[in-house]
Amino acid sequence: MSGFGGVLAVELAGGFEAADAFLSRLRYARRAASLGGVDSLAVHPASMWRGMLSDEQIAASGVPLGLVRLAAGTEDTADLVADALAAADALMAK
């Protein structure tokens, strides 16, 4: 084995709704409860906890409602970057 994977965390202005909209626009990374494996994955912690905690409780935990973690898989790097930028651009155009 050689090389390594990468994880990027971003906090989107607009909180929960912005993070949810961003993830909905990604074509390569799929939503997941945790990171790992060879596929690109995206985790939105607030989505996982929202059924158990209020938005105020989630925010009080120190986890921003707009936090998204992206883990790069084995897909082409240029495709992953273009995908994330297109999702971000679509949010900004709203």
JSON list of C-alpha atoms in Angstrom, two decimals:
[
{"chain": "A", "resi": 1, "resn": "MET", "atom": "CA", "xyz": [0.00, 0.00, 0.00]},
{"chain": "A", "resi": 2, "resn": "SER", "atom": "CA", "xyz": [1.15, 3.52, -0.67]},
{"chain": "A", "resi": 3, "resn": "GLY", "atom": "CA", "xyz": [-0.32, 6.97, -0.26]},
{"chain": "A", "resi": 4, "resn": "PHE", "atom": "CA", "xyz": [-3.14, 7.92, 2.04]},
{"chain": "A", "resi": 5, "resn": "GLY", "atom": "CA", "xyz": [-6.70, 9.18, 2.05]},
{"chain": "A", "resi": 6, "resn": "GLY", "atom": "CA", "xyz": [-7.83, 12.65, 2.92]},
{"chain": "A", "resi": 7, "resn": "VAL", "atom": "CA", "xyz": [-10.61, 14.19, 4.97]},
{"chain": "A", "resi": 8, "resn": "LEU", "atom": "CA", "xyz": [-11.72, 17.78, 4.67]},
{"chain": "A", "resi": 9, "resn": "ALA", "atom": "CA", "xyz": [-14.08, 19.48, 7.09]},
{"chain": "A", "resi": 10, "resn": "VAL", "atom": "CA", "xyz": [-15.99, 22.57, 6.02]},
{"chain": "A", "resi": 11, "resn": "GLU", "atom": "CA", "xyz": [-18.51, 24.70, 7.85]},
{"chain": "A", "resi": 12, "resn": "LEU", "atom": "CA", "xyz": [-21.13, 26.11, 5.52]},
{"chain": "A", "resi": 13, "resn": "ALA", "atom": "CA", "xyz": [-22.79, 29.45, 6.23]},
{"chain": "A", "resi": 14, "resn": "GLY", "atom": "CA", "xyz": [-26.50, 28.82, 6.45]},
{"chain": "A", "resi": 15, "resn": "GLY", "atom": "CA", "xyz": [-26.31, 26.04, 9.01]},
{"chain": "A", "resi": 16, "resn": "PHE", "atom": "CA", "xyz": [-28.23, 22.80, 8.75]},
{"chain": "A", "resi": 17, "resn": "GLU", "atom": "CA", "xyz": [-30.18, 23.71, 5.61]},
{"chain": "A", "resi": 18, "resn": "ALA", "atom": "CA", "xyz": [-27.05, 24.77, 3.72]},
{"chain": "A", "resi": 19, "resn": "ALA", "atom": "CA", "xyz": [-25.20, 21.58, 4.67]},
{"chain": "A", "resi": 20, "resn": "ASP", "atom": "CA", "xyz": [-28.17, 19.44, 3.65]},
{"chain": "A", "resi": 21, "resn": "ALA", "atom": "CA", "xyz": [-28.50, 21.26, 0.31]},
{"chain": "A", "resi": 22, "resn": "PHE", "atom": "CA", "xyz": [-24.75, 20.94, -0.34]},
{"chain": "A", "resi": 23, "resn": "LEU", "atom": "CA", "xyz": [-24.80, 17.19, 0.30]},
{"chain": "A", "resi": 24, "resn": "SER", "atom": "CA", "xyz": [-27.85, 16.78, -1.94]},
{"chain": "A", "resi": 25, "resn": "ARG", "atom": "CA", "xyz": [-25.91, 18.28, -4.83]},
{"chain": "A", "resi": 26, "resn": "LEU", "atom": "CA", "xyz": [-22.83, 16.05, -4.58]},
{"chain": "A", "resi": 27, "resn": "ARG", "atom": "CA", "xyz": [-22.60, 13.40, -7.29]},
{"chain": "A", "resi": 28, "resn": "TYR", "atom": "CA", "xyz": [-19.60, 11.38, -6.10]},
{"chain": "A", "resi": 29, "resn": "ALA", "atom": "CA", "xyz": [-19.56, 11.43, -2.30]},
{"chain": "A", "resi": 30, "resn": "ARG", "atom": "CA", "xyz": [-22.48, 9.67, -0.72]},
{"chain": "A", "resi": 31, "resn": "ARG", "atom": "CA", "xyz": [-23.88, 10.35, 2.72]},
{"chain": "A", "resi": 32, "resn": "ALA", "atom": "CA", "xyz": [-22.56, 8.10, 5.43]},
{"chain": "A", "resi": 33, "resn": "ALA", "atom": "CA", "xyz": [-22.66, 7.75, 9.20]},
{"chain": "A", "resi": 34, "resn": "SER", "atom": "CA", "xyz": [-18.89, 7.36, 9.41]},
{"chain": "A", "resi": 35, "resn": "LEU", "atom": "CA", "xyz": [-15.86, 7.68, 7.19]},
{"chain": "A", "resi": 36, "resn": "GLY", "atom": "CA", "xyz": [-13.81, 4.85, 5.75]},
{"chain": "A", "resi": 37, "resn": "GLY", "atom": "CA", "xyz": [-13.53, 2.61, 2.73]},
{"chain": "A", "resi": 38, "resn": "VAL", "atom": "CA", "xyz": [-12.59, 3.31, -0.87]},
{"chain": "A", "resi": 39, "resn": "ASP", "atom": "CA", "xyz": [-15.65, 5.36, -1.86]},
{"chain": "A", "resi": 40, "resn": "SER", "atom": "CA", "xyz": [-15.88, 9.09, -1.30]},
{"chain": "A", "resi": 41, "resn": "LEU", "atom": "CA", "xyz": [-18.16, 9.76, 1.65]},
{"chain": "A", "resi": 42, "resn": "ALA", "atom": "CA", "xyz": [-19.78, 12.78, 3.26]},
{"chain": "A", "resi": 43, "resn": "VAL", "atom": "CA", "xyz": [-20.83, 13.09, 6.90]},
{"chain": "A", "resi": 44, "resn": "HIS", "atom": "CA", "xyz": [-23.13, 15.75, 8.31]},
{"chain": "A", "resi": 45, "resn": "PRO", "atom": "CA", "xyz": [-23.03, 15.19, 12.08]},
{"chain": "A", "resi": 46, "resn": "ALA", "atom": "CA", "xyz": [-26.06, 17.40, 12.77]},
{"chain": "A", "resi": 47, "resn": "SER", "atom": "CA", "xyz": [-28.21, 15.18, 10.53]},
{"chain": "A", "resi": 48, "resn": "MET", "atom": "CA", "xyz": [-27.29, 12.12, 12.56]},
{"chain": "A", "resi": 49, "resn": "TRP", "atom": "CA", "xyz": [-28.11, 13.77, 15.88]},
{"chain": "A", "resi": 50, "resn": "ARG", "atom": "CA", "xyz": [-31.12, 15.84, 14.87]},
{"chain": "A", "resi": 51, "resn": "GLY", "atom": "CA", "xyz": [-33.63, 13.11, 15.73]},
{"chain": "A", "resi": 52, "resn": "MET", "atom": "CA", "xyz": [-32.26, 12.84, 19.26]},
{"chain": "A", "resi": 53, "resn": "LEU", "atom": "CA", "xyz": [-31.21, 16.41, 20.08]},
{"chain": "A", "resi": 54, "resn": "SER", "atom": "CA", "xyz": [-32.54, 19.88, 19.38]},
{"chain": "A", "resi": 55, "resn": "ASP", "atom": "CA", "xyz": [-30.54, 22.25, 17.17]},
{"chain": "A", "resi": 56, "resn": "GLU", "atom": "CA", "xyz": [-29.63, 24.19, 20.32]},
{"chain": "A", "resi": 57, "resn": "GLN", "atom": "CA", "xyz": [-28.27, 21.05, 21.98]},
{"chain": "A", "resi": 58, "resn": "ILE", "atom": "CA", "xyz": [-26.25, 20.15, 18.89]},
{"chain": "A", "resi": 59, "resn": "ALA", "atom": "CA", "xyz": [-24.79, 23.66, 18.71]},
{"chain": "A", "resi": 60, "resn": "ALA", "atom": "CA", "xyz": [-24.04, 23.59, 22.46]},
{"chain": "A", "resi": 61, "resn": "SER", "atom": "CA", "xyz": [-22.00, 20.40, 21.91]},
{"chain": "A", "resi": 62, "resn": "GLY", "atom": "CA", "xyz": [-19.55, 22.45, 19.85]},
{"chain": "A", "resi": 63, "resn": "VAL", "atom": "CA", "xyz": [-20.52, 20.89, 16.52]},
{"chain": "A", "resi": 64, "resn": "PRO", "atom": "CA", "xyz": [-21.71, 23.58, 14.09]},
{"chain": "A", "resi": 65, "resn": "LEU", "atom": "CA", "xyz": [-24.99, 22.79, 12.33]},
{"chain": "A", "resi": 66, "resn": "GLY", "atom": "CA", "xyz": [-23.33, 23.54, 8.98]},
{"chain": "A", "resi": 67, "resn": "LEU", "atom": "CA", "xyz": [-20.33, 21.22, 9.50]},
{"chain": "A", "resi": 68, "resn": "VAL", "atom": "CA", "xyz": [-19.71, 18.71, 6.70]},
{"chain": "A", "resi": 69, "resn": "ARG", "atom": "CA", "xyz": [-16.83, 16.24, 6.55]},
{"chain": "A", "resi": 70, "resn": "LEU", "atom": "CA", "xyz": [-15.76, 14.92, 3.14]},
{"chain": "A", "resi": 71, "resn": "ALA", "atom": "CA", "xyz": [-13.55, 11.87, 2.79]},
{"chain": "A", "resi": 72, "resn": "ALA", "atom": "CA", "xyz": [-11.85, 11.36, -0.57]},
{"chain": "A", "resi": 73, "resn": "GLY", "atom": "CA", "xyz": [-12.10, 7.88, -2.03]},
{"chain": "A", "resi": 74, "resn": "THR", "atom": "CA", "xyz": [-10.49, 6.35, -5.08]},
{"chain": "A", "resi": 75, "resn": "GLU", "atom": "CA", "xyz": [-12.42, 8.44, -7.59]},
{"chain": "A", "resi": 76, "resn": "ASP", "atom": "CA", "xyz": [-10.47, 10.83, -9.80]},
{"chain": "A", "resi": 77, "resn": "THR", "atom": "CA", "xyz": [-9.27, 13.82, -7.78]},
{"chain": "A", "resi": 78, "resn": "ALA", "atom": "CA", "xyz": [-10.29, 16.33, -10.44]},
{"chain": "A", "resi": 79, "resn": "ASP", "atom": "CA", "xyz": [-13.82, 14.88, -10.49]},
{"chain": "A", "resi": 80, "resn": "LEU", "atom": "CA", "xyz": [-14.11, 15.14, -6.68]},
{"chain": "A", "resi": 81, "resn": "VAL", "atom": "CA", "xyz": [-12.89, 18.73, -6.63]},
{"chain": "A", "resi": 82, "resn": "ALA", "atom": "CA", "xyz": [-15.18, 19.74, -9.51]},
{"chain": "A", "resi": 83, "resn": "ASP", "atom": "CA", "xyz": [-18.12, 18.03, -7.79]},
{"chain": "A", "resi": 84, "resn": "ALA", "atom": "CA", "xyz": [-17.58, 19.85, -4.48]},
{"chain": "A", "resi": 85, "resn": "LEU", "atom": "CA", "xyz": [-17.09, 23.19, -6.23]},
{"chain": "A", "resi": 86, "resn": "ALA", "atom": "CA", "xyz": [-20.26, 22.72, -8.30]},
{"chain": "A", "resi": 87, "resn": "ALA", "atom": "CA", "xyz": [-22.25, 21.93, -5.14]},
{"chain": "A", "resi": 88, "resn": "ALA", "atom": "CA", "xyz": [-20.84, 25.02, -3.42]},
{"chain": "A", "resi": 89, "resn": "ASP", "atom": "CA", "xyz": [-21.51, 27.20, -6.46]},
{"chain": "A", "resi": 90, "resn": "ALA", "atom": "CA", "xyz": [-25.13, 26.00, -6.56]},
{"chain": "A", "resi": 91, "resn": "LEU", "atom": "CA", "xyz": [-25.53, 27.01, -2.91]},
{"chain": "A", "resi": 92, "resn": "MET", "atom": "CA", "xyz": [-24.06, 30.45, -3.53]},
{"chain": "A", "resi": 93, "resn": "ALA", "atom": "CA", "xyz": [-26.38, 30.98, -6.51]},
{"chain": "A", "resi": 94, "resn": "LYS", "atom": "CA", "xyz": [-29.46, 30.49, -4.31]}
]
